[in-house]
mmCIF file with all atom_site columns, C-alpha atoms in Angstrom:
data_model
loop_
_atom_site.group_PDB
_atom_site.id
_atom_site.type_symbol
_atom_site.label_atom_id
_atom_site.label_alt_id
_atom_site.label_comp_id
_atom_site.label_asym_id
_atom_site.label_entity_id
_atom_site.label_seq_id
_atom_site.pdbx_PDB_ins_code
_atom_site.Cartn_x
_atom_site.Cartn_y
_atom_site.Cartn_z
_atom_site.occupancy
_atom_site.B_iso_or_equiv
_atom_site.pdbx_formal_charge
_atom_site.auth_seq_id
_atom_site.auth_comp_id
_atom_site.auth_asym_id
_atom_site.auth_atom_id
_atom_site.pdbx_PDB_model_num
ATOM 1   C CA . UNK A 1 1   ? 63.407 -55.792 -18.716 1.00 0.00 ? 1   UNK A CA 1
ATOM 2   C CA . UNK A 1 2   ? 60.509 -57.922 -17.777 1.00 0.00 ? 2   UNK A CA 1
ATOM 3   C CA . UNK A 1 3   ? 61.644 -61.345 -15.949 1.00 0.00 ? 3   UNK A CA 1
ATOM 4   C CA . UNK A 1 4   ? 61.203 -64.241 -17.477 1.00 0.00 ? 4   UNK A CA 1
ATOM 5   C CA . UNK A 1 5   ? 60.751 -67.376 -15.724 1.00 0.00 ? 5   UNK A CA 1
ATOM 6   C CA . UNK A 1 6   ? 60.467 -71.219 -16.334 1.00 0.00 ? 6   UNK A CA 1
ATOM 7   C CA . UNK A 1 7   ? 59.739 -73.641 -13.468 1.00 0.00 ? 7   UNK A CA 1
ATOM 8   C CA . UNK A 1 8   ? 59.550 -77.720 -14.230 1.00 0.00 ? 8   UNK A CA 1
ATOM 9   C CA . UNK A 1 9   ? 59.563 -80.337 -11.810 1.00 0.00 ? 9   UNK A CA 1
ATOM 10  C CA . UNK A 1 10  ? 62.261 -83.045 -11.526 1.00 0.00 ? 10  UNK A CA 1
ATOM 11  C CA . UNK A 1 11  ? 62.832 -86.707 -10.016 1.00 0.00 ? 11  UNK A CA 1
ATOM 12  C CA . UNK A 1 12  ? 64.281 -84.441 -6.467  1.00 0.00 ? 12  UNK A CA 1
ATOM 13  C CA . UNK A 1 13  ? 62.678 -81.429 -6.449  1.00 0.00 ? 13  UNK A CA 1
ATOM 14  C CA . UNK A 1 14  ? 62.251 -78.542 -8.854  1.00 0.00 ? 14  UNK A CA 1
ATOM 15  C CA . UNK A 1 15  ? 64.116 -76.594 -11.545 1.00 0.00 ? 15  UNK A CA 1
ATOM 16  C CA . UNK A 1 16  ? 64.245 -72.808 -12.112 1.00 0.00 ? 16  UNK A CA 1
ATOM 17  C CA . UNK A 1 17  ? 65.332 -70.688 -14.797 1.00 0.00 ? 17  UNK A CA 1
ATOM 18  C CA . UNK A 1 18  ? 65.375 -67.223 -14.427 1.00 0.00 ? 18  UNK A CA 1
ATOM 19  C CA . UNK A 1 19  ? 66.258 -65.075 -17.418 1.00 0.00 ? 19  UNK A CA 1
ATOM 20  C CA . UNK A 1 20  ? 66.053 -60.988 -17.144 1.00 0.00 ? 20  UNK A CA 1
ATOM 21  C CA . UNK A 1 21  ? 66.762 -58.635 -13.895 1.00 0.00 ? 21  UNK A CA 1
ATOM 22  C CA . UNK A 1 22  ? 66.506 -60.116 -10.725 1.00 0.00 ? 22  UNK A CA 1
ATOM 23  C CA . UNK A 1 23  ? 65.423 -56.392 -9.142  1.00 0.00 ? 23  UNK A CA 1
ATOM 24  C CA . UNK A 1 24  ? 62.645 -55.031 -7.456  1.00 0.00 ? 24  UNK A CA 1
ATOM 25  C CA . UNK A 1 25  ? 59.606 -56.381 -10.297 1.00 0.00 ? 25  UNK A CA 1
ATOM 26  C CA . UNK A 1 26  ? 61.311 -59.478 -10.778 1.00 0.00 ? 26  UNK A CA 1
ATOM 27  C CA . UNK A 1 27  ? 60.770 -60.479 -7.256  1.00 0.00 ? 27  UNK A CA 1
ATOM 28  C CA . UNK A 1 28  ? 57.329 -58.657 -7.001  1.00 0.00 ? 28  UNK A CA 1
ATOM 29  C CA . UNK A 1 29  ? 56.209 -61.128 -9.741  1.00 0.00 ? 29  UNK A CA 1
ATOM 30  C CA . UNK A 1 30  ? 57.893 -64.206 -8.186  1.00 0.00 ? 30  UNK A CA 1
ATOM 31  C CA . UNK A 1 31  ? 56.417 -64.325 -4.921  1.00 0.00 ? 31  UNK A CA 1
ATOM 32  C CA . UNK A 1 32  ? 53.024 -63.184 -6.416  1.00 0.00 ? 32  UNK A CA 1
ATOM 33  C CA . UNK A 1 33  ? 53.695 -66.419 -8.730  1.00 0.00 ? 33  UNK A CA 1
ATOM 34  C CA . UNK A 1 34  ? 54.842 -68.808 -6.430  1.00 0.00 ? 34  UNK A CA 1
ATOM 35  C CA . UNK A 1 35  ? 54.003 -71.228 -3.951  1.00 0.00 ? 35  UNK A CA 1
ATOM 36  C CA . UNK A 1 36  ? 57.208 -73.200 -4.440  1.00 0.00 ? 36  UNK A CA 1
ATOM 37  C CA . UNK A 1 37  ? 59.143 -72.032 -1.321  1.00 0.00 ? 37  UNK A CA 1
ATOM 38  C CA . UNK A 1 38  ? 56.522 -73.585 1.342   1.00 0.00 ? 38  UNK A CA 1
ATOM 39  C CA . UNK A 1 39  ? 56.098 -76.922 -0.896  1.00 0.00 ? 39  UNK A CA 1
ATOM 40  C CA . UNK A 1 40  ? 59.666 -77.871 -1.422  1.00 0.00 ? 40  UNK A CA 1
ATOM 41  C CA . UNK A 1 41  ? 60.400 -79.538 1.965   1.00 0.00 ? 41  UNK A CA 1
ATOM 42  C CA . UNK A 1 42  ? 62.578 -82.455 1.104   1.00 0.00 ? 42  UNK A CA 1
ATOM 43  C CA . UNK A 1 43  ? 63.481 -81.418 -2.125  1.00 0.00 ? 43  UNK A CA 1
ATOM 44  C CA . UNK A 1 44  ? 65.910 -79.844 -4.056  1.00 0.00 ? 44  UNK A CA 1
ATOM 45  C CA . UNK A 1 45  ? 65.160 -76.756 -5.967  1.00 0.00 ? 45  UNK A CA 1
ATOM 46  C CA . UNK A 1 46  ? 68.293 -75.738 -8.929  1.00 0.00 ? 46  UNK A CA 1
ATOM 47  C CA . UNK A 1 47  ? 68.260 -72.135 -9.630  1.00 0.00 ? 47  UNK A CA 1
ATOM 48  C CA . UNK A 1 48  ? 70.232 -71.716 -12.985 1.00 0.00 ? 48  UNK A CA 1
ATOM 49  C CA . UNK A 1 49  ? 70.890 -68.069 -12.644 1.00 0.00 ? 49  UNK A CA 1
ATOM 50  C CA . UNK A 1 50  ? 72.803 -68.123 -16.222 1.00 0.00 ? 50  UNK A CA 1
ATOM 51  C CA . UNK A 1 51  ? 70.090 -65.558 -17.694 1.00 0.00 ? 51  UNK A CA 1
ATOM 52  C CA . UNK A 1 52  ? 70.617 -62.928 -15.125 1.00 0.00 ? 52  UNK A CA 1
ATOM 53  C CA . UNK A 1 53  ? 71.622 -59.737 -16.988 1.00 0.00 ? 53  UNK A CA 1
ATOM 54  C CA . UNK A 1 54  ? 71.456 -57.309 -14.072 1.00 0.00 ? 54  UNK A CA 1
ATOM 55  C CA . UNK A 1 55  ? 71.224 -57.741 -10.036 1.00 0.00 ? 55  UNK A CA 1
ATOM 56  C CA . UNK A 1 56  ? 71.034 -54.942 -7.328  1.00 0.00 ? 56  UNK A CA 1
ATOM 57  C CA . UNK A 1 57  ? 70.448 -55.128 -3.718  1.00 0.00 ? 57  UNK A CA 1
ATOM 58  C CA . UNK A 1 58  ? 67.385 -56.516 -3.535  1.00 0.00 ? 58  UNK A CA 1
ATOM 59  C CA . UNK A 1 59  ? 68.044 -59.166 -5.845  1.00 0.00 ? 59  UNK A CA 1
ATOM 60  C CA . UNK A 1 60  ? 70.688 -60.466 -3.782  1.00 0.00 ? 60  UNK A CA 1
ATOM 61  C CA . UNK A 1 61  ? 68.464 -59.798 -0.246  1.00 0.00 ? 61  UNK A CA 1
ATOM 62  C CA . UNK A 1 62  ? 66.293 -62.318 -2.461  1.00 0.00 ? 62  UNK A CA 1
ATOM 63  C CA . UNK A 1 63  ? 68.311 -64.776 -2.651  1.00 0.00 ? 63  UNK A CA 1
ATOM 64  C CA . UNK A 1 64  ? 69.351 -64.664 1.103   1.00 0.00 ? 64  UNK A CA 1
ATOM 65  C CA . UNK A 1 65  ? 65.777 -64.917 1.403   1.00 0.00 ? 65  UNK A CA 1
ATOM 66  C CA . UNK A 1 66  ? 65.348 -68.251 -0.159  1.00 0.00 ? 66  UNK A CA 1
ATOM 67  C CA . UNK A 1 67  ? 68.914 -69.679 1.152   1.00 0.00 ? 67  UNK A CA 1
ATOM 68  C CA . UNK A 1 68  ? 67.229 -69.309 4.483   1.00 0.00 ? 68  UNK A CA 1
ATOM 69  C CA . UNK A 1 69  ? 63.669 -69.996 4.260   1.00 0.00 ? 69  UNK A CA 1
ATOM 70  C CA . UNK A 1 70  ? 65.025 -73.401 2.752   1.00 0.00 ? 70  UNK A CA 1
ATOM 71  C CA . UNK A 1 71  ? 67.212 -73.835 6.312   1.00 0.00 ? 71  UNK A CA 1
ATOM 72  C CA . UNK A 1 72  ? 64.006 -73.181 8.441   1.00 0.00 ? 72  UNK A CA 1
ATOM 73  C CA . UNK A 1 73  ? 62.099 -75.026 5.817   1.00 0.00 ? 73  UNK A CA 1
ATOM 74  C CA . UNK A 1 74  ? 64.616 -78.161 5.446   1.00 0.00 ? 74  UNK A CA 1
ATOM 75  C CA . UNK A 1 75  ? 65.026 -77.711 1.507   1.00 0.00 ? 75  UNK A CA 1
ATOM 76  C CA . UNK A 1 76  ? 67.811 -77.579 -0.530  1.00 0.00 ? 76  UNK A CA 1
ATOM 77  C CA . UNK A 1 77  ? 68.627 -74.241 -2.651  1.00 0.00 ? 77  UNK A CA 1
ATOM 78  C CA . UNK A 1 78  ? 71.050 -74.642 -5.493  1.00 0.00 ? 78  UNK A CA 1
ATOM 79  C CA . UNK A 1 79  ? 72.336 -71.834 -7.381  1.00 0.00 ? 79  UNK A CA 1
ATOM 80  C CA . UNK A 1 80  ? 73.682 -72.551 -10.871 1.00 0.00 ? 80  UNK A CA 1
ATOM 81  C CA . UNK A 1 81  ? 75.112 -71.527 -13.744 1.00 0.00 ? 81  UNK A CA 1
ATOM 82  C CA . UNK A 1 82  ? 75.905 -67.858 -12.228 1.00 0.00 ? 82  UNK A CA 1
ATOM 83  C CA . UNK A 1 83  ? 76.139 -64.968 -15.020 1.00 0.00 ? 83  UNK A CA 1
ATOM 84  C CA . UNK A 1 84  ? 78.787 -62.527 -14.911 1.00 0.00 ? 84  UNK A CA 1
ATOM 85  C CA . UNK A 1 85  ? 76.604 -60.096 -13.295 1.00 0.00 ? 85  UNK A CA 1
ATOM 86  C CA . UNK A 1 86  ? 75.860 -62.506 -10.317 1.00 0.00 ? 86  UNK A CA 1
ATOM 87  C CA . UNK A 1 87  ? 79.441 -63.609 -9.874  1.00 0.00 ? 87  UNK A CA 1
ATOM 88  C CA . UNK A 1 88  ? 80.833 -60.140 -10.085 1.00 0.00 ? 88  UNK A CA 1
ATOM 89  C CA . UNK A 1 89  ? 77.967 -59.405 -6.961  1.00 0.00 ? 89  UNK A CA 1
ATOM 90  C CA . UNK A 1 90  ? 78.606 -62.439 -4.929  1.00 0.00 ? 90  UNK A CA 1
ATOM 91  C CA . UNK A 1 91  ? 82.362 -61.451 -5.261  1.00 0.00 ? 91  UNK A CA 1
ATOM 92  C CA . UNK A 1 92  ? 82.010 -58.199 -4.047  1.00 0.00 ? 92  UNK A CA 1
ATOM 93  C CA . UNK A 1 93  ? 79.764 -58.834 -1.209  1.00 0.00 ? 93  UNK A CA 1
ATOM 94  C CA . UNK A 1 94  ? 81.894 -62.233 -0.465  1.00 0.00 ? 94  UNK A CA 1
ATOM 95  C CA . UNK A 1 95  ? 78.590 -63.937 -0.170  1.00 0.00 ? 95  UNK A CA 1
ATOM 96  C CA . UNK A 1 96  ? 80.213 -67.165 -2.504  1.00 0.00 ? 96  UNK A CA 1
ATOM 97  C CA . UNK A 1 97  ? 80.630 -69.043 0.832   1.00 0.00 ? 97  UNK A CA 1
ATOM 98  C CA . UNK A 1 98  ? 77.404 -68.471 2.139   1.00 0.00 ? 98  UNK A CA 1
ATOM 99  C CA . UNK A 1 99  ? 75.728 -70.020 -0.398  1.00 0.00 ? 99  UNK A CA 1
ATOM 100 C CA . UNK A 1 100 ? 78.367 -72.610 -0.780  1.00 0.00 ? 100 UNK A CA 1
ATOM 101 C CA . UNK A 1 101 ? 77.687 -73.559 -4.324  1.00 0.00 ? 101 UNK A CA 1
ATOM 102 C CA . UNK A 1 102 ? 79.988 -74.694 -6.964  1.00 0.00 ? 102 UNK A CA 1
ATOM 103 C CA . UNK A 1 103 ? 80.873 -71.725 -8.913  1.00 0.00 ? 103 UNK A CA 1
ATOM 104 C CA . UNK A 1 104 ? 82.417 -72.186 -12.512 1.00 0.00 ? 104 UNK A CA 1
ATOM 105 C CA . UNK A 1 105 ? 84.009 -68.678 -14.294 1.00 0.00 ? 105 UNK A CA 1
ATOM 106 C CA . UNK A 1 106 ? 84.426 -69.023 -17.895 1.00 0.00 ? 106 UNK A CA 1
ATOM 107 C CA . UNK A 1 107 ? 88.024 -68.179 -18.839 1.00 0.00 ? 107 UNK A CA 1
ATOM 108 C CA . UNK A 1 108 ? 87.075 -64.883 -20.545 1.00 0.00 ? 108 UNK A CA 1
ATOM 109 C CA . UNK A 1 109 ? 85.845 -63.790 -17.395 1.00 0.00 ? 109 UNK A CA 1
ATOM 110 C CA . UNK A 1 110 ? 88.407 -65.379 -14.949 1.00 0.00 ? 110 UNK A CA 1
ATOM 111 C CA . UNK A 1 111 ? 90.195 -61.982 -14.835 1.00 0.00 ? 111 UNK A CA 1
ATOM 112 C CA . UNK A 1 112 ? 86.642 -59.843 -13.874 1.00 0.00 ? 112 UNK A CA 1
ATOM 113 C CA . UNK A 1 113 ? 86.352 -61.803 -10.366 1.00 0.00 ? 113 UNK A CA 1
ATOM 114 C CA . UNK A 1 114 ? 88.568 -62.662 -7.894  1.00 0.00 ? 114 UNK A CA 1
ATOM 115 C CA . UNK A 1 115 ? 86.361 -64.120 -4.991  1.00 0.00 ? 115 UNK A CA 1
ATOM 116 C CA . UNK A 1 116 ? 88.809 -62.219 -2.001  1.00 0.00 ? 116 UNK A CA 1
ATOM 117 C CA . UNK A 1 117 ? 86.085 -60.532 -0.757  1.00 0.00 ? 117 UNK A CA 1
ATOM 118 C CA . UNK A 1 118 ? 85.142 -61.529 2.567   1.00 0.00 ? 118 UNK A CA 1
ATOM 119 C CA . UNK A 1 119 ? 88.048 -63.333 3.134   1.00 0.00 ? 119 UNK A CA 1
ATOM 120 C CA . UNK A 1 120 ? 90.888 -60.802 3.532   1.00 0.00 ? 120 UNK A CA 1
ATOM 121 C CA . UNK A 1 121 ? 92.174 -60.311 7.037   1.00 0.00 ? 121 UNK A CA 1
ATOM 122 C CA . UNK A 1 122 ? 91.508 -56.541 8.104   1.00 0.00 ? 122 UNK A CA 1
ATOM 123 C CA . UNK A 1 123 ? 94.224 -54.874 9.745   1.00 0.00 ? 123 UNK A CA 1
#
């Protein structure tokens, strides 16, 4: 599926829809695209990941990406609206709490994620 993306500008920073597969394309396109990530110091930028249908493993290295470049970079990344597919990726990875974003499950998909990954004690 092609990615889809809409970018507007707000009072703190910027907002960012992304809508599609956040795989290897998606991201091709996105940095080709986007100057965003050395702008934004001082600002906020809200990802509303609500339109993601499918994430693999470099989707996620992605995101890492960006939650770091905006700690050298001193910008705020916010990750909203999560789909299914990126909460059921997050959980298994246990990467929730290193983003450390507000995560809200719908109730028909309360019983597809559990968030325990990553913070069971291995014995």
């Amino acid at each position: 599926m092609e990615p889809v993306q809409n970018l507007r500008e707000t009072n703190s920073g910027f907002a960012i829809t992304w809508l599609g597969y956040l795989t290897v394309p998606f991201i091709k396109e996105w940095q080709k695209n986007s100057v965003i990530w050395t702008s934004a110091k001082g600002k906020i930028i809200q990802l509303d990941l609500n339109g993601i249908q499918r994430i693999d493993s470099a989707g996620i290295q992605f995101l890492i990406y960006i939650k770091t470049l905006s700690q050298q970079n001193h910008f705020s990344i916010k990750l909203e609206n999560h789909s299914l597919p990126v909460l059921k990726v997050l959980d298994l990875l246990g990467l929730v709490s290193f983003f450390g974003d507000r995560v809200k499950v719908k109730k028909e998909h309360s019983n597809e994620v559990e968030f325990r990954y990553g913070t069971r004690k291995i014995s």
